[in-house]
Amino acid sequence: MKYQKFLSEIERELELRMLEKGETPILDRLQIHIDNLDNKDYGLDTLLNPNNIKHELYVSMLYQIVYPARKKNIFTIIYEGQEIEGKTAREKIQNLNIKIGANNIKKLKTYSRFLYKKDIGEVVGNAYKVIDENHSFDTSFGGVGASSVGRYFIKELKSTLKLNIEFRYEETFSYN
């Protein structure tokens, strides 16, 4: 959210609060923050002081209170010298599985159980991704999550199948 849009949302919520109409999620979050402070001299009027709110850095700090950063795990998979494409961890696992093939996945001791025979009535939900005309794979690894289990899956692929796979894992922060 842009600086000006955030400010206009605060102003809109202040109007709603004065009229005692509608929901005010931004002001509610700021109030929770103030309530958690030991110093009871601060109130919402202090936090939203017009002298402070005209500074972009101050508004940015308010934004971080309302929408704190979330930890996000991302990883990169390089198979036979080429990076596996995908916006999400699930897409990357799916695309890797397509390249490796169902016959190789069947050889895995731990992760072969997430390989299913593809039957149109059977494959439901967005976790089950088609990897060939006869098989789908549960890219959520039974609901645990691809970003949590992906590195162990890659490790087993490397050790069992002796594939040329490189895996890089990184923790980032998202401010969405």
CSV table of C-alpha atoms in Angstrom, one decimal:
chain,number,residue,atom,x,y,z
A,1,MET,CA,0.0,0.0,0.0
A,2,LYS,CA,1.3,3.4,-0.9
A,3,TYR,CA,2.0,6.1,1.6
A,4,GLN,CA,-0.8,8.4,0.5
A,5,LYS,CA,-3.3,5.6,0.3
A,6,PHE,CA,-2.5,4.5,3.8
A,7,LEU,CA,-3.0,8.0,5.0
A,8,SER,CA,-6.3,8.3,3.2
A,9,GLU,CA,-7.4,5.0,4.8
A,10,ILE,CA,-6.6,6.3,8.3
A,11,GLU,CA,-8.5,9.5,7.6
A,12,ARG,CA,-11.5,7.5,6.3
A,13,GLU,CA,-11.5,5.3,9.4
A,14,LEU,CA,-11.3,8.4,11.7
A,15,GLU,CA,-14.4,9.7,10.0
A,16,LEU,CA,-16.2,6.3,10.4
A,17,ARG,CA,-15.2,6.2,14.1
A,18,MET,CA,-16.5,9.7,14.7
A,19,LEU,CA,-19.8,8.8,13.1
A,20,GLU,CA,-19.8,5.5,14.9
A,21,LYS,CA,-20.4,3.6,11.7
A,22,GLY,CA,-18.5,0.9,9.9
A,23,GLU,CA,-15.3,-1.1,10.8
A,24,THR,CA,-12.0,0.5,11.5
A,25,PRO,CA,-9.3,-2.3,11.2
A,26,ILE,CA,-6.3,0.1,11.0
A,27,LEU,CA,-7.4,2.2,14.0
A,28,ASP,CA,-8.2,-1.0,15.9
A,29,ARG,CA,-4.7,-2.4,15.3
A,30,LEU,CA,-3.1,0.9,16.3
A,31,GLN,CA,-5.2,0.9,19.4
A,32,ILE,CA,-4.1,-2.6,20.3
A,33,HIS,CA,-0.5,-1.4,19.9
A,34,ILE,CA,-1.1,1.5,22.3
A,35,ASP,CA,-2.9,-0.7,24.8
A,36,ASN,CA,0.2,-2.9,24.9
A,37,LEU,CA,2.5,0.0,25.9
A,38,ASP,CA,3.3,0.4,29.6
A,39,ASN,CA,3.0,4.1,29.4
A,40,LYS,CA,-0.7,5.1,29.6
A,41,ASP,CA,0.0,8.7,28.6
A,42,TYR,CA,-0.3,7.7,24.9
A,43,GLY,CA,-3.5,7.5,23.1
A,44,LEU,CA,-4.6,7.3,19.5
A,45,ASP,CA,-4.7,11.0,19.2
A,46,THR,CA,-1.0,11.2,20.2
A,47,LEU,CA,-0.1,8.5,17.7
A,48,LEU,CA,-2.1,10.3,14.9
A,49,ASN,CA,-0.8,13.7,15.7
A,50,PRO,CA,-0.9,15.9,12.6
A,51,ASN,CA,2.6,17.1,13.2
A,52,ASN,CA,3.9,13.6,13.1
A,53,ILE,CA,1.7,12.1,10.4
A,54,LYS,CA,3.0,14.6,7.8
A,55,HIS,CA,6.4,12.8,7.8
A,56,GLU,CA,6.7,9.8,5.5
A,57,LEU,CA,9.1,7.9,7.9
A,58,TYR,CA,6.6,8.2,10.7
A,59,VAL,CA,3.7,6.9,8.6
A,60,SER,CA,5.9,4.1,7.4
A,61,MET,CA,6.4,3.1,11.1
A,62,LEU,CA,2.7,3.2,11.6
A,63,TYR,CA,2.3,1.0,8.6
A,64,GLN,CA,4.7,-1.6,10.1
A,65,ILE,CA,2.6,-1.6,13.3
A,66,VAL,CA,-0.6,-2.2,11.3
A,67,TYR,CA,0.9,-4.6,8.7
A,68,PRO,CA,4.0,-6.2,10.3
A,69,ALA,CA,6.4,-8.1,8.1
A,70,ARG,CA,5.8,-11.8,7.6
A,71,LYS,CA,8.6,-14.4,7.3
A,72,LYS,CA,8.5,-16.1,4.0
A,73,ASN,CA,10.6,-19.1,3.0
A,74,ILE,CA,11.7,-19.3,-0.6
A,75,PHE,CA,13.9,-21.7,-2.4
A,76,THR,CA,15.6,-22.2,-5.7
A,77,ILE,CA,16.0,-25.5,-7.3
A,78,ILE,CA,18.6,-26.0,-10.1
A,79,TYR,CA,18.2,-29.3,-12.0
A,80,GLU,CA,20.9,-30.3,-14.5
A,81,GLY,CA,22.2,-26.7,-14.6
A,82,GLN,CA,18.8,-25.1,-15.2
A,83,GLU,CA,16.7,-23.3,-12.6
A,84,ILE,CA,13.3,-24.8,-12.1
A,85,GLU,CA,10.7,-22.1,-12.8
A,86,GLY,CA,7.7,-21.4,-10.6
A,87,LYS,CA,6.1,-18.6,-8.6
A,88,THR,CA,5.5,-20.7,-5.5
A,89,ALA,CA,7.2,-23.6,-3.8
A,90,ARG,CA,4.4,-25.9,-5.0
A,91,GLU,CA,4.9,-24.9,-8.6
A,92,LYS,CA,8.6,-25.5,-8.4
A,93,ILE,CA,8.1,-28.9,-6.9
A,94,GLN,CA,5.5,-29.7,-9.6
A,95,ASN,CA,7.8,-28.6,-12.4
A,96,LEU,CA,10.7,-30.6,-11.0
A,97,ASN,CA,8.5,-33.7,-10.7
A,98,ILE,CA,7.4,-33.3,-14.3
A,99,LYS,CA,11.1,-33.2,-15.4
A,100,ILE,CA,12.0,-36.2,-13.2
A,101,GLY,CA,9.0,-38.3,-14.0
A,102,ALA,CA,6.7,-40.5,-12.0
A,103,ASN,CA,8.8,-43.6,-12.5
A,104,ASN,CA,11.7,-42.0,-10.6
A,105,ILE,CA,9.4,-40.6,-7.9
A,106,LYS,CA,8.2,-44.2,-7.3
A,107,LYS,CA,11.7,-45.2,-6.3
A,108,LEU,CA,11.8,-42.7,-3.3
A,109,LYS,CA,11.4,-44.3,0.1
A,110,THR,CA,9.7,-41.5,1.9
A,111,TYR,CA,8.1,-39.3,-0.7
A,112,SER,CA,6.7,-41.9,-3.1
A,113,ARG,CA,3.5,-42.0,-1.0
A,114,PHE,CA,2.6,-38.5,-2.3
A,115,LEU,CA,2.4,-39.9,-5.8
A,116,TYR,CA,-1.1,-40.8,-6.9
A,117,LYS,CA,-2.6,-42.5,-9.9
A,118,LYS,CA,-4.4,-39.8,-11.8
A,119,ASP,CA,-8.1,-40.5,-12.0
A,120,ILE,CA,-10.3,-37.6,-12.8
A,121,GLY,CA,-12.6,-38.2,-9.8
A,122,GLU,CA,-9.6,-38.6,-7.5
A,123,VAL,CA,-7.5,-35.5,-8.2
A,124,VAL,CA,-9.1,-32.8,-6.1
A,125,GLY,CA,-7.8,-29.6,-4.5
A,126,ASN,CA,-5.0,-27.4,-5.5
A,127,ALA,CA,-2.3,-29.4,-3.8
A,128,TYR,CA,-2.6,-32.3,-6.2
A,129,LYS,CA,-0.6,-31.4,-9.3
A,130,VAL,CA,-0.6,-33.4,-12.5
A,131,ILE,CA,2.9,-34.5,-13.5
A,132,ASP,CA,2.0,-36.8,-16.4
A,133,GLU,CA,-1.0,-38.4,-18.1
A,134,ASN,CA,-1.3,-41.1,-15.4
A,135,HIS,CA,-0.1,-39.5,-12.2
A,136,SER,CA,-0.5,-36.5,-9.9
A,137,PHE,CA,1.6,-35.5,-6.9
A,138,ASP,CA,0.6,-33.9,-3.6
A,139,THR,CA,2.8,-30.9,-3.6
A,140,SER,CA,1.7,-29.9,-0.1
A,141,PHE,CA,3.2,-33.2,1.2
A,142,GLY,CA,0.1,-34.2,3.1
A,143,GLY,CA,-0.6,-30.6,4.2
A,144,VAL,CA,2.8,-29.9,5.7
A,145,GLY,CA,3.7,-27.5,3.0
A,146,ALA,CA,6.2,-27.5,0.1
A,147,SER,CA,8.3,-24.7,1.5
A,148,SER,CA,8.8,-26.7,4.8
A,149,VAL,CA,9.5,-30.1,3.3
A,150,GLY,CA,11.0,-29.2,-0.1
A,151,ARG,CA,14.6,-29.3,1.0
A,152,TYR,CA,14.2,-32.8,2.5
A,153,PHE,CA,12.4,-34.0,-0.7
A,154,ILE,CA,15.4,-32.7,-2.8
A,155,LYS,CA,17.8,-34.3,-0.4
A,156,GLU,CA,16.2,-37.7,-0.9
A,157,LEU,CA,16.1,-37.2,-4.7
A,158,LYS,CA,19.8,-36.5,-4.7
A,159,SER,CA,20.7,-39.5,-2.4
A,160,THR,CA,18.4,-42.1,-3.9
A,161,LEU,CA,18.4,-41.2,-7.6
A,162,LYS,CA,21.9,-39.6,-7.7
A,163,LEU,CA,20.4,-36.6,-9.6
A,164,ASN,CA,22.3,-33.4,-10.3
A,165,ILE,CA,20.1,-31.1,-8.2
A,166,GLU,CA,21.2,-28.0,-6.3
A,167,PHE,CA,18.9,-26.5,-3.7
A,168,ARG,CA,19.1,-23.0,-2.1
A,169,TYR,CA,16.9,-22.1,0.8
A,170,GLU,CA,16.4,-18.5,1.9
A,171,GLU,CA,14.2,-16.8,4.5
A,172,THR,CA,12.9,-13.4,3.5
A,173,PHE,CA,10.4,-10.9,4.8
A,174,SER,CA,7.3,-9.8,3.0
A,175,TYR,CA,5.5,-6.5,3.8
A,176,ASN,CA,2.2,-7.4,2.2
